[in-house]
Short mmCIF file of C-alpha atoms in Angstrom, two decimals:
data_model
loop_
_atom_site.label_atom_id
_atom_site.label_comp_id
_atom_site.label_asym_id
_atom_site.label_seq_id
_atom_site.Cartn_x
_atom_site.Cartn_y
_atom_site.Cartn_z
CA MET A 1 16.66 -26.32 -39.84
CA ILE A 2 14.51 -28.42 -38.02
CA GLN A 3 14.61 -27.46 -34.59
CA LEU A 4 14.32 -24.21 -35.58
CA SER A 5 10.52 -24.01 -36.99
CA ARG A 6 9.61 -26.51 -34.66
CA ARG A 7 10.39 -24.23 -31.82
CA SER A 8 8.48 -20.75 -33.29
CA SER A 9 5.44 -22.65 -33.62
CA ALA A 10 5.78 -23.92 -30.56
CA VAL A 11 6.32 -19.53 -29.15
CA ILE A 12 2.76 -19.45 -32.18
CA ARG A 13 1.16 -21.65 -29.85
CA ALA A 14 2.35 -20.69 -26.42
CA ALA A 15 1.37 -16.60 -28.56
CA ARG A 16 -1.78 -17.68 -28.96
CA PHE A 17 -2.63 -19.79 -25.91
CA ALA A 18 -2.17 -16.26 -24.46
CA ALA A 19 -3.87 -14.11 -26.88
CA LEU A 20 -6.10 -15.73 -26.25
CA GLY A 21 -7.11 -15.90 -22.80
CA VAL A 22 -6.23 -12.58 -22.18
CA VAL A 23 -8.93 -11.30 -24.64
CA ALA A 24 -11.63 -13.83 -22.94
CA SER A 25 -10.58 -12.65 -19.50
CA MET A 26 -11.21 -8.65 -21.09
CA ALA A 27 -14.48 -9.35 -21.93
CA PHE A 28 -15.07 -10.89 -19.23
CA ALA A 29 -14.09 -8.08 -17.15
CA GLY A 30 -16.23 -5.81 -19.47
CA LEU A 31 -19.21 -8.03 -18.49
CA ALA A 32 -18.17 -7.48 -14.74
CA ARG A 33 -17.74 -3.85 -15.25
CA ALA A 34 -21.25 -3.37 -16.43
CA GLU A 35 -22.40 -4.28 -12.89
CA ASP A 36 -23.84 -1.57 -10.49
CA VAL A 37 -21.52 -0.86 -8.28
CA LEU A 38 -24.34 0.13 -5.96
CA ALA A 39 -26.14 -2.69 -6.53
CA LYS A 40 -23.28 -4.97 -6.31
CA ALA A 41 -22.87 -3.50 -2.34
CA LYS A 42 -26.53 -3.70 -1.73
CA ALA A 43 -26.48 -7.72 -2.24
CA LYS A 44 -23.36 -8.17 -0.79
CA GLY A 45 -24.29 -6.28 2.24
CA GLU A 46 -20.98 -4.05 2.58
CA LEU A 47 -19.41 -0.90 0.36
CA THR A 48 -15.72 -1.63 0.26
CA VAL A 49 -13.53 1.91 1.12
CA GLY A 50 -10.15 3.25 0.03
CA THR A 51 -8.58 5.24 2.00
CA GLU A 52 -5.12 6.59 3.91
CA LEU A 53 -4.89 5.82 7.76
CA GLN A 54 -2.74 8.44 7.46
CA PHE A 55 -4.49 11.62 7.62
CA ALA A 56 -6.47 13.27 10.59
CA PRO A 57 -8.13 14.74 12.00
CA PHE A 58 -10.52 12.99 8.89
CA ASP A 59 -8.99 8.91 8.94
CA PHE A 60 -5.79 8.21 11.78
CA VAL A 61 -4.92 4.95 14.14
CA GLU A 62 -5.48 5.47 18.06
CA ASP A 63 -5.05 2.09 19.70
CA GLY A 64 -4.29 0.13 16.79
CA LYS A 65 -8.37 1.03 15.59
CA GLN A 66 -9.26 3.92 12.62
CA ALA A 67 -10.50 6.66 13.95
CA GLY A 68 -11.61 9.45 13.18
CA MET A 69 -14.99 11.48 10.82
CA ASN A 70 -14.16 9.33 7.82
CA LYS A 71 -15.25 6.85 10.13
CA GLU A 72 -18.60 7.92 11.53
CA ILE A 73 -19.42 9.76 7.96
CA PHE A 74 -19.17 6.80 6.52
CA ALA A 75 -21.08 4.85 9.60
CA GLU A 76 -24.28 6.77 8.44
CA ILE A 77 -24.23 5.99 4.98
CA GLY A 78 -23.59 2.70 5.45
CA LYS A 79 -26.69 3.18 8.06
CA GLU A 80 -28.73 4.62 5.35
CA LEU A 81 -28.04 2.13 2.54
CA GLY A 82 -28.18 -0.72 5.33
CA VAL A 83 -25.11 -1.46 4.35
CA LYS A 84 -22.14 -2.48 6.74
CA VAL A 85 -18.43 -0.06 5.73
CA THR A 86 -15.32 -1.03 4.93
CA PHE A 87 -12.22 0.32 4.81
CA LEU A 88 -9.25 -0.92 2.97
CA ASP A 89 -5.88 1.19 4.02
CA LEU A 90 -3.26 1.92 1.17
CA PRO A 91 -0.50 4.89 0.65
CA TRP A 92 -2.08 7.68 -0.77
CA PRO A 93 -0.42 7.27 -4.76
CA SER A 94 -1.78 3.87 -4.49
CA VAL A 95 -5.54 5.29 -3.77
CA LEU A 96 -6.77 6.19 -6.73
CA PRO A 97 -5.20 3.37 -9.38
CA GLY A 98 -6.69 0.86 -7.10
CA LEU A 99 -10.27 3.04 -8.01
CA GLU A 100 -10.60 3.08 -10.95
CA ALA A 101 -8.21 -0.72 -11.92
CA GLY A 102 -11.94 -1.74 -9.47
CA LYS A 103 -9.89 -2.75 -5.85
CA PHE A 104 -12.97 -0.25 -4.31
CA ASP A 105 -16.11 1.36 -4.95
CA MET A 106 -14.96 4.63 -3.93
CA VAL A 107 -12.52 6.66 -1.75
CA ALA A 108 -12.69 8.34 1.35
CA GLY A 109 -9.45 10.48 1.68
CA PRO A 110 -11.13 12.79 1.40
CA ALA A 111 -9.26 15.14 -1.76
CA THR A 112 -9.08 18.24 -2.28
CA ILE A 113 -12.40 18.64 -4.68
CA THR A 114 -9.68 21.00 -7.76
CA LYS A 115 -10.79 21.48 -11.94
CA ALA A 116 -8.13 19.03 -12.78
CA ARG A 117 -9.11 15.61 -10.58
CA MET A 118 -12.47 16.52 -11.92
CA GLU A 119 -12.21 15.74 -14.99
CA ARG A 120 -11.48 12.42 -14.38
CA TYR A 121 -13.52 11.45 -11.26
CA ARG A 122 -17.04 12.59 -9.39
CA PHE A 123 -17.05 13.69 -6.29
CA SER A 124 -19.58 13.98 -3.54
CA SER A 125 -21.08 16.65 -1.58
CA PRO A 126 -18.35 18.20 0.01
CA ILE A 127 -17.29 17.58 3.71
CA ALA A 128 -15.33 20.12 4.96
CA ASN A 129 -13.85 23.35 3.17
CA ALA A 130 -10.02 23.14 2.24
CA THR A 131 -8.99 25.61 1.57
CA VAL A 132 -4.72 25.40 2.15
CA ALA A 133 -2.87 27.21 5.28
CA ILE A 134 0.68 27.80 6.39
CA LEU A 135 1.31 25.53 9.40
CA LYS A 136 4.81 27.04 12.31
CA LYS A 137 6.47 25.90 14.75
CA LYS A 138 4.54 27.54 18.29
CA GLY A 139 5.95 30.66 18.79
CA ASP A 140 8.18 31.10 15.47
CA THR A 141 7.99 35.47 14.75
CA SER A 142 9.16 35.72 11.56
CA ILE A 143 5.89 34.21 10.59
CA THR A 144 2.64 36.22 11.41
CA LYS A 145 1.45 36.01 7.76
CA PRO A 146 1.30 33.52 4.54
CA GLU A 147 3.53 36.40 2.62
CA ASP A 148 6.11 35.68 5.76
CA ILE A 149 7.75 32.67 4.23
CA ALA A 150 8.87 34.40 1.45
CA GLY A 151 12.64 33.46 1.52
CA LYS A 152 12.55 30.30 3.97
CA LYS A 153 12.20 26.39 3.22
CA VAL A 154 8.64 24.88 3.92
CA GLY A 155 7.15 21.72 3.08
CA SER A 156 3.68 19.98 1.61
CA ALA A 157 2.65 16.90 0.79
CA LYS A 158 3.78 14.79 -2.72
CA ALA A 159 0.95 14.63 -5.74
CA THR A 160 -0.88 16.59 -3.47
CA ALA A 161 -3.24 19.44 -4.58
CA GLN A 162 -2.07 21.39 -1.38
CA LEU A 163 1.36 21.37 -2.62
CA ALA A 164 0.04 22.63 -6.30
CA GLN A 165 -1.20 25.60 -4.40
CA LEU A 166 1.89 26.52 -2.74
CA GLN A 167 4.01 26.64 -5.59
CA ASP A 168 1.11 28.78 -7.53
CA PHE A 169 1.43 31.38 -3.78
CA ALA A 170 4.86 30.50 -3.99
CA LYS A 171 4.92 32.05 -7.46
CA THR A 172 3.67 35.59 -6.08
CA LEU A 173 6.67 36.27 -3.66
CA ASN A 174 9.33 38.09 -3.74
CA PRO A 175 11.40 36.42 -2.93
CA PRO A 176 10.23 32.96 -3.88
CA PRO A 177 10.60 30.71 -0.56
CA SER A 178 14.40 29.26 -1.09
CA ALA A 179 13.05 25.75 -1.31
CA ILE A 180 9.96 24.06 -1.29
CA GLN A 181 10.31 20.19 0.17
CA GLU A 182 8.06 17.49 -1.15
CA TYR A 183 6.66 14.68 1.25
CA VAL A 184 5.42 11.59 0.84
CA ASP A 185 3.15 12.06 2.99
CA PHE A 186 2.03 15.35 5.78
CA SER A 187 3.51 13.61 8.70
CA GLN A 188 6.98 13.75 7.68
CA SER A 189 6.39 17.15 6.77
CA TYR A 190 5.16 17.91 10.79
CA ALA A 191 8.10 16.35 11.94
CA ASP A 192 10.51 17.75 9.80
CA LEU A 193 8.10 21.32 11.49
CA GLY A 194 8.64 20.29 14.76
CA ALA A 195 12.34 19.25 14.05
CA GLY A 196 13.31 22.26 12.49
CA ARG A 197 14.51 21.44 8.35
CA ILE A 198 11.19 23.97 7.58
CA VAL A 199 10.09 26.63 9.16
CA ALA A 200 5.90 25.29 7.57
CA VAL A 201 3.79 22.89 6.47
CA ALA A 202 1.37 24.46 3.37
CA ASN A 203 -1.67 22.05 3.91
CA SER A 204 -6.17 22.41 3.85
CA LEU A 205 -7.10 23.98 7.02
CA PRO A 206 -9.20 21.10 8.97
CA ASN A 207 -5.81 18.86 8.86
CA ILE A 208 -3.91 21.92 11.02
CA ALA A 209 -6.36 23.14 13.14
CA TYR A 210 -6.46 19.18 13.96
CA LEU A 211 -3.07 19.47 14.36
CA ALA A 212 -2.73 22.99 15.66
CA LYS A 213 -5.17 21.17 18.13
CA THR A 214 -4.14 18.17 19.39
CA LYS A 215 0.11 19.56 20.03
CA PRO A 216 -0.95 22.87 21.25
CA ASP A 217 3.06 23.48 22.79
CA VAL A 218 4.64 22.28 19.39
CA PHE A 219 2.58 24.06 16.69
CA GLU A 220 0.23 26.95 15.59
CA VAL A 221 -1.65 27.76 12.60
CA VAL A 222 -1.23 31.35 10.60
CA GLN A 223 -4.42 32.98 10.28
CA PRO A 224 -5.51 34.02 7.52
CA PRO A 225 -5.96 30.58 5.13
CA PHE A 226 -3.46 31.72 1.81
CA GLY A 227 -5.74 29.47 -1.04
CA LYS A 228 -8.06 29.61 -2.74
CA PRO A 229 -11.07 28.45 -1.30
CA VAL A 230 -11.66 24.68 -1.98
CA TYR A 231 -13.80 21.88 -0.65
CA PHE A 232 -13.25 17.89 0.08
CA GLY A 233 -15.36 16.09 -0.96
CA PHE A 234 -14.75 12.11 -0.89
CA ILE A 235 -14.51 10.41 -4.91
CA GLY A 236 -16.02 7.40 -7.34
CA THR A 237 -15.17 7.11 -11.03
CA LYS A 238 -16.76 8.50 -13.69
CA ALA A 239 -18.05 5.85 -14.76
CA GLU A 240 -21.67 4.64 -15.02
CA ASP A 241 -22.13 1.14 -12.88
CA SER A 242 -20.83 4.18 -10.61
CA LYS A 243 -23.83 7.02 -10.80
CA SER A 244 -26.32 5.00 -8.43
CA LEU A 245 -24.08 5.13 -5.73
CA MET A 246 -22.70 8.53 -6.02
CA ASP A 247 -25.82 9.92 -6.46
CA ALA A 248 -26.78 7.78 -3.77
CA VAL A 249 -24.25 8.82 -0.96
CA ASP A 250 -24.23 13.10 -2.00
CA ALA A 251 -28.31 12.69 -1.08
CA ILE A 252 -27.42 11.67 2.32
CA ILE A 253 -24.97 14.00 2.37
CA ILE A 254 -27.31 17.36 1.66
CA LYS A 255 -29.12 14.87 4.38
CA MET A 256 -26.70 15.33 6.88
CA LYS A 257 -26.07 19.12 6.14
CA HIS A 258 -29.81 20.04 6.14
CA ASP A 259 -30.64 17.95 9.32
CA GLY A 260 -27.70 18.72 11.17
CA ARG A 261 -25.27 16.04 11.71
CA LEU A 262 -22.81 17.63 9.81
CA ALA A 263 -22.11 20.14 11.94
CA ALA A 264 -21.76 18.39 14.90
CA LEU A 265 -19.42 16.18 13.16
CA GLN A 266 -17.08 19.59 12.06
CA LYS A 267 -17.08 20.63 15.32
CA LYS A 268 -16.45 17.23 17.02
CA TRP A 269 -13.23 17.41 14.48
CA PHE A 270 -11.97 20.84 13.30
CA GLY A 271 -13.20 22.28 16.11
CA THR A 272 -15.45 25.44 14.45
CA GLU A 273 -18.76 24.73 11.90
CA MET A 274 -17.63 24.91 8.59
CA GLU A 275 -20.24 25.69 6.07
CA THR A 276 -20.67 23.63 2.34
CA PRO A 277 -22.26 24.11 -0.90
CA ASP A 278 -24.21 21.22 -0.47
CA GLN A 279 -22.58 20.81 -4.91
CA VAL A 280 -19.48 21.88 -6.07
CA THR A 281 -20.25 22.21 -8.90
CA GLU A 282 -17.13 24.47 -10.87
CA ALA A 283 -14.28 24.29 -8.70
CA SER A 284 -11.98 27.44 -7.84
CA PHE A 285 -8.97 25.71 -8.47
CA MET B 1 12.28 13.14 25.23
CA PHE B 2 12.27 9.46 24.23
CA ASN B 3 8.63 8.57 25.57
CA THR B 4 8.18 4.73 26.56
CA GLU B 5 5.18 5.11 28.08
CA ILE B 6 4.34 4.91 24.15
CA ILE B 7 6.14 1.71 23.50
CA VAL B 8 4.81 0.46 25.91
CA LYS B 9 1.12 0.70 24.53
CA SER B 10 1.77 0.33 21.58
CA LEU B 11 4.22 -2.71 21.56
CA PRO B 12 0.52 -4.95 21.69
CA MET B 13 -0.93 -3.66 18.25
CA LEU B 14 2.83 -4.08 16.82
CA LEU B 15 3.16 -7.65 17.49
CA GLN B 16 -0.22 -8.52 16.40
CA ALA B 17 0.61 -6.35 12.81
CA SER B 18 3.87 -9.28 13.21
CA VAL B 19 2.04 -12.39 13.41
CA TRP B 20 0.93 -10.90 10.22
CA THR B 21 3.89 -9.80 8.91
CA VAL B 22 4.71 -13.27 9.66
CA ILE B 23 2.27 -15.23 7.91
CA TYR B 24 2.75 -13.46 4.77
CA SER B 25 6.31 -14.09 4.40
CA LEU B 26 6.81 -17.68 5.59
CA THR B 27 3.26 -18.54 3.07
CA SER B 28 5.01 -17.01 0.71
CA VAL B 29 8.31 -18.39 1.11
CA ALA B 30 5.77 -21.85 0.96
CA ILE B 31 4.77 -21.13 -2.36
CA GLY B 32 7.34 -19.92 -4.20
CA PHE B 33 9.79 -22.91 -2.37
CA CYS B 34 7.69 -24.79 -4.07
CA ILE B 35 7.39 -22.75 -7.96
CA GLY B 36 11.69 -22.41 -7.00
CA THR B 37 11.28 -26.80 -7.32
CA LEU B 38 9.19 -27.67 -10.77
CA MET B 39 11.01 -23.69 -11.97
CA CYS B 40 13.99 -25.55 -11.11
CA ALA B 41 13.90 -28.58 -12.57
CA ALA B 42 12.22 -26.92 -15.76
CA GLY B 43 15.42 -25.50 -15.76
CA LEU B 44 17.52 -27.96 -16.10
CA SER B 45 15.30 -30.23 -17.85
CA ALA B 46 15.78 -31.29 -21.44
CA SER B 47 12.63 -29.95 -22.36
CA ARG B 48 13.92 -27.16 -24.41
CA LEU B 49 10.12 -25.24 -23.79
CA GLY B 50 10.64 -25.49 -19.98
CA ARG B 51 14.71 -24.34 -20.21
CA ALA B 52 12.88 -21.27 -22.27
CA VAL B 53 9.44 -20.62 -18.89
CA SER B 54 12.38 -21.10 -16.27
CA ALA B 55 15.26 -18.64 -17.64
CA PHE B 56 12.13 -16.04 -18.59
CA TYR B 57 10.71 -16.66 -15.36
CA VAL B 58 13.59 -15.96 -13.26
CA SER B 59 14.88 -13.49 -15.39
CA PHE B 60 11.66 -11.67 -15.10
CA PHE B 61 11.16 -11.63 -11.78
CA ARG B 62 14.29 -11.06 -10.11
CA GLY B 63 15.34 -8.44 -12.90
CA VAL B 64 11.84 -6.22 -12.07
CA PRO B 65 11.82 -4.51 -8.65
CA LEU B 66 9.32 -6.20 -5.86
CA LEU B 67 7.77 -2.98 -5.21
CA VAL B 68 6.81 -2.62 -9.45
CA GLN B 69 5.82 -6.20 -9.34
CA LEU B 70 3.16 -6.18 -6.93
CA LEU B 71 2.07 -2.54 -8.30
CA ILE B 72 1.56 -4.23 -11.59
CA SER B 73 -0.64 -7.40 -10.46
CA TYR B 74 -2.66 -5.17 -8.09
CA TYR B 75 -3.61 -2.10 -10.80
CA CYS B 76 -2.84 -3.69 -13.64
CA LEU B 77 -3.78 -7.02 -13.54
CA PRO B 78 -7.26 -6.15 -13.19
CA LEU B 79 -7.46 -3.45 -16.52
CA ILE B 80 -7.43 -7.91 -18.28
CA GLY B 81 -9.87 -8.54 -15.75
CA VAL B 82 -7.32 -11.00 -13.05
CA ASN B 83 -9.30 -8.92 -10.57
CA VAL B 84 -7.80 -10.39 -7.10
CA PRO B 85 -8.06 -9.48 -3.72
CA SER B 86 -5.31 -7.58 -1.89
CA SER B 87 -4.25 -10.57 0.32
CA VAL B 88 -3.22 -12.74 -2.73
CA ALA B 89 -1.78 -10.51 -5.23
CA ALA B 90 0.61 -9.45 -1.76
CA VAL B 91 0.81 -13.66 -1.19
CA GLY B 92 1.19 -14.80 -4.97
CA THR B 93 3.79 -11.48 -5.63
CA LEU B 94 6.16 -12.83 -3.49
CA ALA B 95 6.18 -16.21 -3.36
CA LEU B 96 6.10 -15.44 -7.38
CA CYS B 97 9.43 -13.24 -6.61
CA THR B 98 10.88 -15.54 -3.91
CA GLY B 99 10.06 -18.73 -6.55
CA ALA B 100 12.36 -16.88 -9.16
CA TYR B 101 15.45 -16.65 -6.44
CA ILE B 102 15.33 -20.37 -4.97
CA ALA B 103 15.20 -21.78 -8.06
CA GLU B 104 18.24 -20.38 -8.67
CA ILE B 105 19.53 -21.34 -5.07
CA LEU B 106 18.51 -24.99 -5.49
CA ARG B 107 20.00 -24.96 -8.89
CA GLY B 108 23.34 -24.63 -6.89
CA GLY B 109 22.58 -27.48 -5.26
CA PHE B 110 20.46 -29.59 -8.32
CA LEU B 111 24.21 -29.72 -9.77
CA GLY B 112 25.44 -29.74 -7.13
CA ILE B 113 24.46 -33.47 -7.13
CA PRO B 114 26.98 -36.82 -7.94
CA PRO B 115 25.05 -38.21 -11.40
CA GLY B 116 25.74 -41.49 -10.76
CA LEU B 117 23.37 -41.00 -7.45
CA ILE B 118 20.73 -40.48 -10.77
CA GLU B 119 21.61 -42.64 -12.25
CA ALA B 120 22.18 -46.05 -10.14
CA ALA B 121 17.67 -44.09 -8.82
CA ARG B 122 17.59 -44.94 -12.08
CA MET B 123 18.32 -48.75 -12.14
CA VAL B 124 16.76 -49.49 -9.40
CA GLY B 125 13.47 -48.79 -10.96
CA LEU B 126 12.65 -44.60 -9.43
CA SER B 127 10.52 -42.50 -11.72
CA ARG B 128 11.57 -39.58 -12.55
CA ALA B 129 8.88 -37.63 -10.77
CA GLN B 130 10.57 -40.03 -8.17
CA ILE B 131 14.12 -39.27 -8.18
CA LEU B 132 13.10 -35.71 -8.51
CA THR B 133 10.81 -35.67 -4.21
CA ARG B 134 12.64 -38.38 -3.03
CA ILE B 135 17.00 -38.11 -4.38
CA GLU B 136 17.43 -33.90 -5.77
CA VAL B 137 15.36 -31.79 -3.92
CA PRO B 138 16.40 -33.79 -0.27
CA LEU B 139 19.88 -33.66 -1.13
CA ALA B 140 19.44 -29.48 -3.13
CA VAL B 141 17.87 -28.48 0.40
CA ARG B 142 21.07 -29.96 2.08
CA PHE B 143 23.07 -28.09 0.54
CA THR B 144 21.46 -25.04 -0.90
CA LEU B 145 20.54 -24.47 3.30
CA PRO B 146 22.20 -21.24 4.11
CA SER B 147 21.18 -20.59 1.28
CA LEU B 148 17.36 -20.02 2.18
CA VAL B 149 17.68 -19.31 5.66
CA ASN B 150 18.80 -16.63 3.63
CA GLU B 151 15.92 -16.55 0.97
CA THR B 152 13.15 -16.41 3.73
CA THR B 153 15.23 -13.55 6.15
CA MET B 154 15.38 -11.10 2.97
CA MET B 155 11.28 -11.90 2.59
CA VAL B 156 10.34 -11.08 5.72
CA LYS B 157 11.99 -8.01 5.08
CA ALA B 158 10.45 -7.43 2.05
CA SER B 159 6.86 -8.33 2.80
CA SER B 160 7.39 -4.72 4.59
CA LEU B 161 6.34 -3.09 0.90
CA ILE B 162 2.96 -5.25 0.73
CA SER B 163 1.62 -2.59 1.76
CA VAL B 164 0.55 -0.53 -1.62
CA VAL B 165 -1.59 -2.90 -1.88
CA GLY B 166 -3.81 -2.29 0.46
CA VAL B 167 -2.54 -5.48 3.31
CA LEU B 168 -1.66 -4.47 6.76
CA GLU B 169 1.60 -5.88 8.16
CA LEU B 170 4.46 -4.55 10.67
CA THR B 171 6.09 -1.66 8.54
CA ARG B 172 2.22 -0.45 7.79
CA LEU B 173 1.14 -0.01 11.12
CA ALA B 174 4.25 1.55 12.74
CA GLN B 175 4.06 4.39 9.60
CA ASN B 176 0.22 4.76 11.03
CA ILE B 177 1.38 5.14 15.14
CA ALA B 178 3.79 7.08 14.48
CA THR B 179 1.59 9.53 12.14
CA SER B 180 -0.69 9.41 14.62
CA THR B 181 1.23 9.93 18.48
CA PHE B 182 3.97 12.47 16.39
CA GLN B 183 6.45 9.94 17.42
CA PRO B 184 8.23 8.11 15.05
CA LEU B 185 11.56 7.54 16.34
CA GLU B 186 10.50 4.86 19.53
CA ILE B 187 7.28 3.26 16.99
CA TYR B 188 10.41 2.77 14.51
CA LEU B 189 12.59 1.88 16.39
CA THR B 190 10.53 -0.76 17.93
CA ALA B 191 8.97 -2.42 14.58
CA GLY B 192 13.47 -2.69 14.02
CA ALA B 193 14.20 -5.12 16.81
CA ILE B 194 10.55 -6.33 16.48
CA TYR B 195 11.34 -7.54 12.52
CA PHE B 196 15.35 -8.24 14.22
CA VAL B 197 13.72 -10.65 16.18
CA ILE B 198 11.64 -12.01 13.41
CA ASN B 199 14.96 -13.12 11.69
CA GLY B 200 17.05 -14.39 14.86
CA ALA B 201 14.34 -16.55 15.49
CA ILE B 202 14.15 -17.92 11.56
CA THR B 203 18.30 -18.02 12.43
CA LEU B 204 18.43 -20.17 14.83
CA ALA B 205 16.24 -22.53 13.28
CA GLY B 206 17.69 -22.50 10.48
CA GLU B 207 21.13 -23.78 12.35
CA PHE B 208 18.91 -26.58 14.45
CA ALA B 209 17.89 -27.20 10.75
CA GLU B 210 21.38 -27.39 9.43
CA SER B 211 22.64 -28.75 12.57
CA ARG B 212 20.01 -31.74 12.39
CA PHE B 213 19.97 -32.41 8.40
CA ARG B 214 24.46 -32.38 7.84
CA MET B 215 25.92 -34.57 5.56
CA GLU B 216 26.78 -37.76 7.41
CA LYS B 217 24.21 -38.45 9.36
CA ALA B 218 21.90 -38.03 6.18
CA ARG B 219 24.15 -41.72 4.85
#
């Protein structure tokens, strides 16, 4: 009995100590979070951006290094803010949780601006049109318009807005596609399309236009896009301490739209310029 | 179809990333060995609290998948104010995980030490810490060297998971290159070959250590 009580008191002491630690660290976290993200980045001279290097033409690897449109847009943002931009590469399902955990100041991506995401995140001024279209194998005559995927096996990437749009589109078809494969990332869906395991991949126009441009003898884009008109934007948190950073980024992107810098980058990476609004206040999807 | 050119082109980058794989996994094993030794000693000690801590530690880090541990350390700890950089989260989690396995491996070794030897050491006046570092650990390591080498090779492979917390290593770079070049077969075969060579080297080093520290020579 004595032994028992002694043991339990040791456990209680340990638990009390742990609880104290948790409370103290939470209080500390609260203090740390109150600091303005932009002011902190400027003081440090560094803006940390989370992204995934598997989303050409925005972010991909060339000769072992990051390449793509994000790097070039953020070079301009970094110049205007007077900070160095450091990118952190994570698998996409980890990127938004990382933003919420405060692992980086904002997210490049970019991500499709959707209603559901707007409730949780603050989007930057859009940088491209993200309307979803179909990518097919070069010379596949059985698919000439988006509706032709009816009854066929198609794919898209897990946890993406593009997949959600494909699922919605599939409901309007009769018969619906025989299967919608969900991939961890788009590259696997392209590989399966190339291997003939699926006949079409649904993804945003800039991505598949770039792919068809770099691999013209393998892939082909099916025009027109089938999805609702949506846009790509960078992502920040809705927290008060991120507001000044996201406002500053918006101002820079809008400035780039007006002086033609963004259009030049769009032409370089998508092969065509894209009309985008200054701000998306209400998403169509 | 098989493109050797892409292998030649990406091999230097993959080798560079494999240096990180080796650094992350071996650092973790080194730290994990210290944690494992302490936990093993605590588990075998007379202190009830020590045994409870050790049992809890081993059962948690052995019972929860490494991937989940990594996600917890990176995304959940910041919620209670512990916000560490990616590399620290990666090494820390790998070390804690392998520490649990090493504690169990060493426990087998510790139990194999004849009690009379410890008694004799105590008789000649060695302290508890001295007995641990001078007698028990060296003997336990010799007994368990093959299992420890095995655990090290497992950690080299397990390090392929740390990209989920934003750390660049061999597998992540291979994925990134495969995505950008659309040549997954060539890239993953190359990455696989590099892992094979790394673990081959570790196995050889283990065999050398075994022959060098054989028990007969130790006497």
